PDB file of C-alpha atoms and ligand atoms in Angstrom:
ATOM      1  CA  UNK A  15    -101.048  61.227  68.313  1.00  0.00           C
ATOM      2  CA  UNK A  16    -101.945  57.650  69.093  1.00  0.00           C
ATOM      3  CA  UNK A  17    -104.378  56.763  71.818  1.00  0.00           C
ATOM      4  CA  UNK A  18    -104.827  53.440  73.546  1.00  0.00           C
ATOM      5  CA  UNK A  19    -108.149  52.205  72.180  1.00  0.00           C
ATOM      6  CA  UNK A  20    -110.252  49.316  73.207  1.00  0.00           C
ATOM      7  CA  UNK A  21    -110.637  46.243  71.063  1.00  0.00           C
ATOM      8  CA  UNK A  22    -114.413  46.503  70.691  1.00  0.00           C
ATOM      9  CA  UNK A  23    -114.088  49.888  69.011  1.00  0.00           C
ATOM     10  CA  UNK A  24    -111.449  48.583  66.593  1.00  0.00           C
ATOM     11  CA  UNK A  25    -113.484  45.425  65.918  1.00  0.00           C
ATOM     12  CA  UNK A  26    -116.412  47.671  64.973  1.00  0.00           C
ATOM     13  CA  UNK A  27    -114.183  49.670  62.595  1.00  0.00           C
ATOM     14  CA  UNK A  28    -113.127  46.396  60.973  1.00  0.00           C
ATOM     15  CA  UNK A  29    -116.696  45.146  60.582  1.00  0.00           C
ATOM     16  CA  UNK A  30    -117.638  48.414  58.858  1.00  0.00           C
ATOM     17  CA  UNK A  31    -114.544  48.232  56.614  1.00  0.00           C
ATOM     18  CA  UNK A  32    -115.340  44.619  55.682  1.00  0.00           C
ATOM     19  CA  UNK A  33    -118.334  45.880  53.673  1.00  0.00           C
ATOM     20  CA  UNK A  34    -115.997  47.532  51.150  1.00  0.00           C
ATOM     21  CA  UNK A  35    -113.702  45.908  48.526  1.00  0.00           C
ATOM     22  CA  UNK A  36    -110.125  46.478  49.655  1.00  0.00           C
ATOM     23  CA  UNK A  37    -111.491  47.862  52.909  1.00  0.00           C
ATOM     24  CA  UNK A  38    -108.878  46.255  55.186  1.00  0.00           C
ATOM     25  CA  UNK A  39    -105.092  46.089  54.873  1.00  0.00           C
ATOM     26  CA  UNK A  40    -102.654  44.521  57.308  1.00  0.00           C
ATOM     27  CA  UNK A  41     -98.924  45.255  57.555  1.00  0.00           C
ATOM     28  CA  UNK A  42     -97.122  42.552  59.501  1.00  0.00           C
ATOM     29  CA  UNK A  43     -93.638  42.219  60.933  1.00  0.00           C
ATOM     30  CA  UNK A  44     -91.685  39.596  62.823  1.00  0.00           C
ATOM     31  CA  UNK A  45     -93.929  39.885  65.898  1.00  0.00           C
ATOM     32  CA  UNK A  46     -96.686  38.291  63.804  1.00  0.00           C
ATOM     33  CA  UNK A  47     -94.699  35.026  63.830  1.00  0.00           C
ATOM     34  CA  UNK A  48     -93.266  35.288  67.356  1.00  0.00           C
ATOM     35  CA  UNK A  49     -96.032  33.099  68.831  1.00  0.00           C
ATOM     36  CA  UNK A  50     -95.202  30.501  66.197  1.00  0.00           C
ATOM     37  CA  UNK A  51     -91.749  30.244  67.722  1.00  0.00           C
ATOM     38  CA  UNK A  52     -89.905  32.251  65.062  1.00  0.00           C
ATOM     39  CA  UNK A  53     -87.583  34.812  66.700  1.00  0.00           C
ATOM     40  CA  UNK A  54     -88.044  38.507  65.983  1.00  0.00           C
ATOM     41  CA  UNK A  55     -85.089  40.738  65.120  1.00  0.00           C
ATOM     42  CA  UNK A  56     -85.100  43.551  67.686  1.00  0.00           C
ATOM     43  CA  UNK A  57     -86.806  42.185  70.783  1.00  0.00           C
ATOM     44  CA  UNK A  58     -84.375  42.624  73.640  1.00  0.00           C
ATOM     45  CA  UNK A  59     -82.532  39.349  74.448  1.00  0.00           C
ATOM     46  CA  UNK A  60     -84.539  37.082  72.119  1.00  0.00           C
ATOM     47  CA  UNK A  61     -84.225  39.126  68.919  1.00  0.00           C
ATOM     48  CA  UNK A  62     -81.848  37.862  66.230  1.00  0.00           C
ATOM     49  CA  UNK A  63     -79.984  41.165  66.058  1.00  0.00           C
ATOM     50  CA  UNK A  64     -79.227  40.978  69.764  1.00  0.00           C
ATOM     51  CA  UNK A  65     -77.365  37.714  69.090  1.00  0.00           C
ATOM     52  CA  UNK A  66     -76.090  38.036  65.533  1.00  0.00           C
ATOM     53  CA  UNK A  67     -74.516  40.808  63.432  1.00  0.00           C
ATOM     54  CA  UNK A  68     -76.991  41.888  60.724  1.00  0.00           C
ATOM     55  CA  UNK A  69     -74.211  43.390  58.594  1.00  0.00           C
ATOM     56  CA  UNK A  70     -72.389  40.053  58.493  1.00  0.00           C
ATOM     57  CA  UNK A  71     -75.495  37.922  57.944  1.00  0.00           C
ATOM     58  CA  UNK A  72     -78.099  40.033  56.139  1.00  0.00           C
ATOM     59  CA  UNK A  73     -76.043  41.855  53.520  1.00  0.00           C
ATOM     60  CA  UNK A  74     -74.507  40.949  50.178  1.00  0.00           C
ATOM     61  CA  UNK A  75     -71.091  42.034  51.471  1.00  0.00           C
ATOM     62  CA  UNK A  76     -71.462  39.694  54.419  1.00  0.00           C
ATOM     63  CA  UNK A  77     -72.440  36.817  52.158  1.00  0.00           C
ATOM     64  CA  UNK A  78     -69.544  37.427  49.759  1.00  0.00           C
ATOM     65  CA  UNK A  79     -67.131  37.631  52.700  1.00  0.00           C
ATOM     66  CA  UNK A  80     -68.211  34.301  54.189  1.00  0.00           C
ATOM     67  CA  UNK A  81     -70.759  32.469  52.010  1.00  0.00           C
ATOM     68  CA  UNK A  82     -70.703  29.226  54.023  1.00  0.00           C
ATOM     69  CA  UNK A  83     -71.316  31.030  57.340  1.00  0.00           C
ATOM     70  CA  UNK A  84     -74.282  32.992  55.974  1.00  0.00           C
ATOM     71  CA  UNK A  85     -75.642  29.964  54.107  1.00  0.00           C
ATOM     72  CA  UNK A  86     -75.608  27.879  57.304  1.00  0.00           C
ATOM     73  CA  UNK A  87     -77.343  30.652  59.276  1.00  0.00           C
ATOM     74  CA  UNK A  88     -80.139  30.782  56.730  1.00  0.00           C
ATOM     75  CA  UNK A  89     -80.327  26.980  56.671  1.00  0.00           C
ATOM     76  CA  UNK A  90     -80.954  27.052  60.446  1.00  0.00           C
ATOM     77  CA  UNK A  91     -83.629  29.738  60.029  1.00  0.00           C
ATOM     78  CA  UNK A  92     -85.263  27.785  57.189  1.00  0.00           C
ATOM     79  CA  UNK A  93     -85.426  24.729  59.426  1.00  0.00           C
ATOM     80  CA  UNK A  94     -87.160  26.858  62.078  1.00  0.00           C
ATOM     81  CA  UNK A  95     -89.707  28.135  59.547  1.00  0.00           C
ATOM     82  CA  UNK A  96     -90.437  24.641  58.223  1.00  0.00           C
ATOM     83  CA  UNK A  97     -90.991  23.406  61.789  1.00  0.00           C
ATOM     84  CA  UNK A  98     -93.277  26.312  62.713  1.00  0.00           C
ATOM     85  CA  UNK A  99     -97.067  26.432  62.425  1.00  0.00           C
ATOM     86  CA  UNK A 100     -99.288  29.415  61.665  1.00  0.00           C
ATOM     87  CA  UNK A 101    -100.544  30.821  64.978  1.00  0.00           C
ATOM     88  CA  UNK A 102    -104.073  31.974  65.856  1.00  0.00           C
ATOM     89  CA  UNK A 103    -103.270  35.396  64.428  1.00  0.00           C
ATOM     90  CA  UNK A 104    -102.297  34.013  61.021  1.00  0.00           C
ATOM     91  CA  UNK A 105    -105.370  31.742  61.050  1.00  0.00           C
ATOM     92  CA  UNK A 106    -107.679  34.641  61.941  1.00  0.00           C
ATOM     93  CA  UNK A 107    -106.389  36.598  58.939  1.00  0.00           C
ATOM     94  CA  UNK A 108    -106.797  33.563  56.667  1.00  0.00           C
ATOM     95  CA  UNK A 109    -110.351  33.015  57.924  1.00  0.00           C
ATOM     96  CA  UNK A 110    -111.204  36.725  57.508  1.00  0.00           C
ATOM     97  CA  UNK A 111    -110.054  36.590  53.865  1.00  0.00           C
ATOM     98  CA  UNK A 112    -112.195  33.498  53.313  1.00  0.00           C
ATOM     99  CA  UNK A 113    -115.258  35.119  54.865  1.00  0.00           C
ATOM    100  CA  UNK A 114    -114.783  38.444  53.058  1.00  0.00           C
ATOM    101  CA  UNK A 115    -113.386  37.821  49.554  1.00  0.00           C
ATOM    102  CA  UNK A 116    -111.718  40.885  48.019  1.00  0.00           C
ATOM    103  CA  UNK A 117    -111.608  42.867  51.278  1.00  0.00           C
ATOM    104  CA  UNK A 118    -108.246  42.026  52.866  1.00  0.00           C
ATOM    105  CA  UNK A 119    -104.705  42.703  51.621  1.00  0.00           C
ATOM    106  CA  UNK A 120    -101.866  41.294  53.709  1.00  0.00           C
ATOM    107  CA  UNK A 121     -98.545  43.114  53.297  1.00  0.00           C
ATOM    108  CA  UNK A 122     -95.725  41.385  55.136  1.00  0.00           C
ATOM    109  CA  UNK A 123     -92.103  42.125  55.945  1.00  0.00           C
ATOM    110  CA  UNK A 124     -91.754  38.499  57.020  1.00  0.00           C
ATOM    111  CA  UNK A 125     -89.898  35.965  54.903  1.00  0.00           C
ATOM    112  CA  UNK A 126     -91.614  32.916  56.412  1.00  0.00           C
ATOM    113  CA  UNK A 127     -94.585  31.253  54.720  1.00  0.00           C
ATOM    114  CA  UNK A 128     -97.018  31.280  57.649  1.00  0.00           C
ATOM    115  CA  UNK A 129     -99.475  33.791  56.142  1.00  0.00           C
ATOM    116  CA  UNK A 130     -99.584  31.712  52.974  1.00  0.00           C
ATOM    117  CA  UNK A 131    -100.074  28.465  54.909  1.00  0.00           C
ATOM    118  CA  UNK A 132    -102.929  30.121  56.848  1.00  0.00           C
ATOM    119  CA  UNK A 133    -104.726  30.956  53.592  1.00  0.00           C
ATOM    120  CA  UNK A 134    -103.458  34.430  52.649  1.00  0.00           C
ATOM    121  CA  UNK A 135    -101.703  33.045  49.600  1.00  0.00           C
ATOM    122  CA  UNK A 136    -101.638  36.465  47.911  1.00  0.00           C
ATOM    123  CA  UNK A 137     -99.777  38.198  50.747  1.00  0.00           C
ATOM    124  CA  UNK A 138     -97.460  40.891  49.365  1.00  0.00           C
ATOM    125  CA  UNK A 139     -93.881  39.960  50.350  1.00  0.00           C
ATOM    126  CA  UNK A 140     -91.823  43.128  50.803  1.00  0.00           C
ATOM    127  CA  UNK A 141     -88.642  41.365  51.932  1.00  0.00           C
ATOM    128  CA  UNK A 142     -88.704  38.166  49.883  1.00  0.00           C
ATOM    129  CA  UNK A 143     -89.020  34.501  50.788  1.00  0.00           C
ATOM    130  CA  UNK A 144     -86.513  32.620  52.967  1.00  0.00           C
ATOM    131  CA  UNK A 145     -87.514  29.322  51.373  1.00  0.00           C
ATOM    132  CA  UNK A 146     -86.553  30.570  47.914  1.00  0.00           C
ATOM    133  CA  UNK A 147     -83.067  30.648  46.373  1.00  0.00           C
ATOM    134  CA  UNK A 148     -81.660  32.742  43.566  1.00  0.00           C
ATOM    135  CA  UNK A 149     -78.290  33.318  41.892  1.00  0.00           C
ATOM    136  CA  UNK A 150     -75.992  35.890  43.510  1.00  0.00           C
ATOM    137  CA  UNK A 151     -75.378  37.673  40.206  1.00  0.00           C
ATOM    138  CA  UNK A 152     -76.221  37.343  36.537  1.00  0.00           C
ATOM    139  CA  UNK A 153     -73.998  34.742  34.879  1.00  0.00           C
ATOM    140  CA  UNK A 154     -70.889  36.474  33.480  1.00  0.00           C
ATOM    141  CA  UNK A 155     -71.203  34.244  30.424  1.00  0.00           C
ATOM    142  CA  UNK A 156     -74.620  35.751  29.692  1.00  0.00           C
ATOM    143  CA  UNK A 157     -76.544  32.537  30.082  1.00  0.00           C
ATOM    144  CA  UNK A 158     -78.317  30.494  32.741  1.00  0.00           C
ATOM    145  CA  UNK A 159     -76.142  28.879  35.382  1.00  0.00           C
ATOM    146  CA  UNK A 160     -76.749  25.346  36.558  1.00  0.00           C
ATOM    147  CA  UNK A 161     -75.981  24.008  39.986  1.00  0.00           C
ATOM    148  CA  UNK A 162     -73.556  21.251  39.202  1.00  0.00           C
ATOM    149  CA  UNK A 163     -72.242  20.611  42.670  1.00  0.00           C
ATOM    150  CA  UNK A 164     -73.537  21.077  46.180  1.00  0.00           C
ATOM    151  CA  UNK A 165     -71.248  20.666  49.172  1.00  0.00           C
ATOM    152  CA  UNK A 166     -72.953  20.159  52.538  1.00  0.00           C
ATOM    153  CA  UNK A 167     -73.016  23.406  54.510  1.00  0.00           C
ATOM    154  CA  UNK A 168     -71.892  25.424  51.504  1.00  0.00           C
ATOM    155  CA  UNK A 169     -74.074  27.454  49.121  1.00  0.00           C
ATOM    156  CA  UNK A 170     -74.524  25.596  45.822  1.00  0.00           C
ATOM    157  CA  UNK A 171     -72.438  27.056  42.997  1.00  0.00           C
ATOM    158  CA  UNK A 172     -72.145  26.837  39.259  1.00  0.00           C
ATOM    159  CA  UNK A 173     -68.991  24.830  38.484  1.00  0.00           C
ATOM    160  CA  UNK A 174     -68.596  26.599  35.137  1.00  0.00           C
ATOM    161  CA  UNK A 175     -68.631  30.258  36.227  1.00  0.00           C
ATOM    162  CA  UNK A 176     -68.450  30.090  40.034  1.00  0.00           C
ATOM    163  CA  UNK A 177     -71.759  31.909  40.577  1.00  0.00           C
ATOM    164  CA  UNK A 178     -73.243  31.250  44.023  1.00  0.00           C
ATOM    165  CA  UNK A 179     -76.790  30.483  45.058  1.00  0.00           C
ATOM    166  CA  UNK A 180     -78.107  32.852  47.787  1.00  0.00           C
ATOM    167  CA  UNK A 181     -81.328  33.003  49.871  1.00  0.00           C
ATOM    168  CA  UNK A 182     -84.237  34.756  48.113  1.00  0.00           C
ATOM    169  CA  UNK A 183     -84.576  37.440  50.811  1.00  0.00           C
ATOM    170  CA  UNK A 184     -83.991  41.221  50.626  1.00  0.00           C
ATOM    171  CA  UNK A 185     -80.764  42.110  52.416  1.00  0.00           C
ATOM    172  CA  UNK A 186     -79.978  45.494  53.931  1.00  0.00           C
ATOM    173  CA  UNK A 187     -79.301  48.038  51.224  1.00  0.00           C
ATOM    174  CA  UNK A 188     -81.020  46.020  48.510  1.00  0.00           C
ATOM    175  CA  UNK A 189     -84.024  46.949  46.396  1.00  0.00           C
ATOM    176  CA  UNK A 190     -87.391  45.439  47.303  1.00  0.00           C
ATOM    177  CA  UNK A 191     -88.970  42.992  44.838  1.00  0.00           C
ATOM    178  CA  UNK A 192     -90.214  44.818  41.733  1.00  0.00           C
ATOM    179  CA  UNK A 193     -93.761  46.050  42.205  1.00  0.00           C
ATOM    180  CA  UNK A 194     -94.078  44.993  45.853  1.00  0.00           C
ATOM    181  CA  UNK A 195     -94.043  48.501  47.344  1.00  0.00           C
ATOM    182  CA  UNK A 196     -96.293  49.832  44.586  1.00  0.00           C
ATOM    183  CA  UNK A 197     -98.853  47.113  45.322  1.00  0.00           C
ATOM    184  CA  UNK A 198     -98.525  47.686  49.065  1.00  0.00           C
ATOM    185  CA  UNK A 199     -98.974  51.462  48.715  1.00  0.00           C
ATOM    186  CA  UNK A 200    -102.025  50.988  46.497  1.00  0.00           C
ATOM    187  CA  UNK A 201    -103.550  48.654  49.104  1.00  0.00           C
ATOM    188  CA  UNK A 202    -102.979  50.968  52.075  1.00  0.00           C
ATOM    189  CA  UNK A 203    -104.234  54.010  50.139  1.00  0.00           C
ATOM    190  CA  UNK A 204    -107.429  52.116  49.269  1.00  0.00           C
ATOM    191  CA  UNK A 205    -108.167  50.616  52.679  1.00  0.00           C
ATOM    192  CA  UNK A 206    -110.410  52.085  55.380  1.00  0.00           C
ATOM    193  CA  UNK A 207    -108.545  50.355  58.200  1.00  0.00           C
ATOM    194  CA  UNK A 208    -104.854  49.461  58.277  1.00  0.00           C
ATOM    195  CA  UNK A 209    -103.816  47.020  60.997  1.00  0.00           C
ATOM    196  CA  UNK A 210    -100.092  47.220  61.762  1.00  0.00           C
ATOM    197  CA  UNK A 211     -99.153  44.034  63.604  1.00  0.00           C
ATOM    198  CA  UNK A 212     -95.842  43.023  65.141  1.00  0.00           C
ATOM    199  CA  UNK A 213     -93.419  45.509  63.639  1.00  0.00           C
ATOM    200  CA  UNK A 214     -90.977  47.870  65.335  1.00  0.00           C
ATOM    201  CA  UNK A 215     -91.357  50.304  62.429  1.00  0.00           C
ATOM    202  CA  UNK A 216     -87.570  50.485  62.273  1.00  0.00           C
ATOM    203  CA  UNK A 217     -87.102  49.580  58.605  1.00  0.00           C
ATOM    204  CA  UNK A 218     -88.126  51.704  55.631  1.00  0.00           C
ATOM    205  CA  UNK A 219     -89.829  51.875  53.185  1.00  0.00           C
ATOM    206  CA  UNK A 220     -92.170  49.339  54.880  1.00  0.00           C
ATOM    207  CA  UNK A 221     -92.529  51.519  57.982  1.00  0.00           C
ATOM    208  CA  UNK A 222     -93.736  54.410  55.809  1.00  0.00           C
ATOM    209  CA  UNK A 223     -96.906  52.525  54.853  1.00  0.00           C
ATOM    210  CA  UNK A 224     -98.611  53.522  58.129  1.00  0.00           C
ATOM    211  CA  UNK A 225     -98.229  57.230  57.355  1.00  0.00           C
ATOM    212  CA  UNK A 226     -99.278  56.676  53.742  1.00  0.00           C
ATOM    213  CA  UNK A 227    -102.488  54.991  54.919  1.00  0.00           C
ATOM    214  CA  UNK A 228    -103.208  57.711  57.470  1.00  0.00           C
ATOM    215  CA  UNK A 229    -102.723  60.515  54.922  1.00  0.00           C
ATOM    216  CA  UNK A 230    -105.043  58.671  52.541  1.00  0.00           C
ATOM    217  CA  UNK A 231    -107.782  58.690  55.173  1.00  0.00           C
ATOM    218  CA  UNK A 232    -107.541  55.196  56.645  1.00  0.00           C
ATOM    219  CA  UNK A 233    -107.830  54.479  60.345  1.00  0.00           C
ATOM    220  CA  UNK A 234    -104.448  53.123  61.464  1.00  0.00           C
ATOM    221  CA  UNK A 235    -104.426  50.591  64.301  1.00  0.00           C
ATOM    222  CA  UNK A 236    -101.241  49.212  65.838  1.00  0.00           C
ATOM    223  CA  UNK A 237    -101.223  45.819  67.567  1.00  0.00           C
ATOM    224  CA  UNK A 238     -98.000  45.391  69.520  1.00  0.00           C
ATOM    225  CA  UNK A 239     -97.210  44.533  73.159  1.00  0.00           C
ATOM    226  CA  UNK A 240     -94.543  47.238  73.123  1.00  0.00           C
ATOM    227  CA  UNK A 241     -94.090  50.741  71.727  1.00  0.00           C
ATOM    228  CA  UNK A 242     -92.947  50.993  68.095  1.00  0.00           C
ATOM    229  CA  UNK A 243     -91.293  53.780  66.115  1.00  0.00           C
ATOM    230  CA  UNK A 244     -94.525  54.418  64.229  1.00  0.00           C
ATOM    231  CA  UNK A 245     -97.002  54.542  67.125  1.00  0.00           C
ATOM    232  CA  UNK A 246     -97.397  58.241  66.357  1.00  0.00           C
ATOM    233  CA  UNK A 247     -99.076  57.364  63.058  1.00  0.00           C
ATOM    234  CA  UNK A 248    -101.801  55.331  64.783  1.00  0.00           C
ATOM    235  CA  UNK A 249    -105.347  56.403  65.563  1.00  0.00           C
ATOM    236  CA  UNK A 250    -105.441  53.496  67.997  1.00  0.00           C
ATOM    237  CA  UNK A 251    -102.779  51.423  69.726  1.00  0.00           C
ATOM    238  CA  UNK A 252    -103.679  48.015  71.167  1.00  0.00           C
ATOM    239  CA  UNK A 253    -101.086  46.659  73.585  1.00  0.00           C
ATOM    240  CA  UNK A 254    -101.677  43.025  72.664  1.00  0.00           C
ATOM    241  CA  UNK A 255    -100.172  40.163  70.692  1.00  0.00           C
ATOM    242  CA  UNK A 256    -100.946  38.900  67.212  1.00  0.00           C
ATOM    243  CA  UNK A 257    -102.301  35.526  68.340  1.00  0.00           C
ATOM    244  CA  UNK A 258    -104.157  37.089  71.263  1.00  0.00           C
ATOM    245  CA  UNK A 259    -105.742  40.160  69.698  1.00  0.00           C
ATOM    246  CA  UNK A 260    -106.377  39.308  66.033  1.00  0.00           C
ATOM    247  CA  UNK A 261    -108.925  36.503  66.584  1.00  0.00           C
ATOM    248  CA  UNK A 262    -110.994  38.885  68.715  1.00  0.00           C
ATOM    249  CA  UNK A 263    -110.631  41.858  66.364  1.00  0.00           C
ATOM    250  CA  UNK A 264    -111.506  39.855  63.240  1.00  0.00           C
ATOM    251  CA  UNK A 265    -114.375  37.812  64.708  1.00  0.00           C
ATOM    252  CA  UNK A 266    -117.396  37.860  62.430  1.00  0.00           C
ATOM    253  CA  UNK A 267    -119.814  39.246  64.995  1.00  0.00           C
ATOM    254  CA  UNK A 268    -119.554  41.460  68.107  1.00  0.00           C
ATOM    255  CA  UNK A 269    -118.513  39.579  71.212  1.00  0.00           C
ATOM    256  CA  UNK A 270    -121.760  38.547  72.799  1.00  0.00           C
ATOM    257  CA  UNK A 271    -120.226  37.648  76.140  1.00  0.00           C
TER     258      UNK A 271
HETATM  259  N1  LIG B  10     -97.370  39.956  68.794  1.00  0.00           N
HETATM  260  C1  LIG B  10     -97.245  41.182  68.217  1.00  0.00           C
HETATM  261  N2  LIG B  10     -96.088  41.894  68.205  1.00  0.00           N
HETATM  262  C2  LIG B  10     -95.022  41.337  68.813  1.00  0.00           C
HETATM  263  C3  LIG B  10     -95.070  40.067  69.442  1.00  0.00           C
HETATM  264  C4  LIG B  10     -96.309  39.371  69.409  1.00  0.00           C
HETATM  265  N3  LIG B  10     -96.433  38.177  69.989  1.00  0.00           N
HETATM  266  N4  LIG B  10     -93.822  39.807  69.960  1.00  0.00           N
HETATM  267  C5  LIG B  10     -93.049  40.859  69.647  1.00  0.00           C
HETATM  268  N5  LIG B  10     -93.760  41.780  68.971  1.00  0.00           N
HETATM  269  C6  LIG B  10     -93.311  43.058  68.426  1.00  0.00           C
HETATM  270  C7  LIG B  10     -92.145  43.697  69.129  1.00  0.00           C
HETATM  271  O1  LIG B  10     -92.601  44.519  70.195  1.00  0.00           O
HETATM  272  C8  LIG B  10     -91.521  44.529  68.000  1.00  0.00           C
HETATM  273  O2  LIG B  10     -92.101  45.819  67.959  1.00  0.00           O
HETATM  274  O3  LIG B  10     -92.847  42.773  67.115  1.00  0.00           O
HETATM  275  C9  LIG B  10     -91.906  43.766  66.721  1.00  0.00           C
HETATM  276  C10 LIG B  10     -90.744  43.076  66.050  1.00  0.00           C
HETATM  277  O4  LIG B  10     -89.877  44.084  65.581  1.00  0.00           O
HETATM  278  P1  LIG B  10     -88.586  43.655  64.756  1.00  0.00           P
HETATM  279  O5  LIG B  10     -87.921  42.522  65.459  1.00  0.00           O
HETATM  280  O6  LIG B  10     -87.826  44.901  64.470  1.00  0.00           O
HETATM  281  O7  LIG B  10     -89.155  43.043  63.393  1.00  0.00           O
HETATM  282  P2  LIG B  10     -89.684  43.842  62.143  1.00  0.00           P
HETATM  283  O8  LIG B  10     -90.356  45.108  62.546  1.00  0.00           O
HETATM  284  O9  LIG B  10     -90.459  42.896  61.331  1.00  0.00           O
HETATM  285  O10 LIG B  10     -88.304  44.184  61.377  1.00  0.00           O
HETATM  286  C11 LIG B  10     -88.411  44.755  60.088  1.00  0.00           C
HETATM  287  O11 LIG B  10     -86.029  44.413  59.792  1.00  0.00           O
HETATM  288  O12 LIG B  10     -84.137  43.115  59.988  1.00  0.00           O
HETATM  289  C12 LIG B  10     -85.125  43.541  59.123  1.00  0.00           C
HETATM  290  O13 LIG B  10     -85.797  42.420  57.186  1.00  0.00           O
HETATM  291  C13 LIG B  10     -85.928  42.396  58.579  1.00  0.00           C
HETATM  292  O14 LIG B  10     -88.265  42.356  57.945  1.00  0.00           O
HETATM  293  C14 LIG B  10     -87.357  42.714  58.984  1.00  0.00           C
HETATM  294  C15 LIG B  10     -87.314  44.206  59.211  1.00  0.00           C
END
């Protein structure tokens, strides 16, 4: 069962793990970007799913039923991501990767680009990229579609076959990007410490990575101001925030003060 640890002990684990290639893995969720002003999904009141219907907005059925409505919702979220900045937690992870080449793997459920902008350009994206687009389905004519008309507030479409452009994110019920989970599982099996930051642990298969790491012998540390569904997989639980705790945990030397 998890126990509430202190940060100095976890920081020591991380310094020891930093001596080994692939020694540290981090699994992040929406809480990682909360201090950058990007709303989470399940936080009471502020979470997106407390204000919007995920089935209508984060599913292929929802998009097909009302493409313009879903497209506009993602356009608003994209604007929020573009206006956001990496927070001190993202920057601490980017700096750690710079100081310890080959040690850190970032696995994220987030679809923003804040890890990448902070320097973790090789972060494994389990749920896609909100700034990317792709076609809703293969072209029925068996060849590449071309966006020939874009109407404001509507998803672009191919005038020849009617195919629609959709956001490049993984919707509920969809497969994860090819190879993403395999790469994530390899990273958490290899690591000596897995930091799990800012996720409720409500969505699988991402949530299963904590148990996979633990069974492979890694120390699992959760950083979250609130309880999550996977706290039971942790060797240590730190009730803190991404921007507050990560700079201290990932500092290059023990706190002297
Ligand atoms: N620092 C760290 N954690 C935080 C912070 C913060 N500043 N603020 C909130 N949290 C925590 C919350 O306590 C919660 O446990 O972040 C977690 C956010 O949980 P969710 O909103 O469920 O987000 P996430 O776990 O990433 O959701 C997983 O669900 O809807 C899908 O595809 C979507 O990738 C998403 C997936």
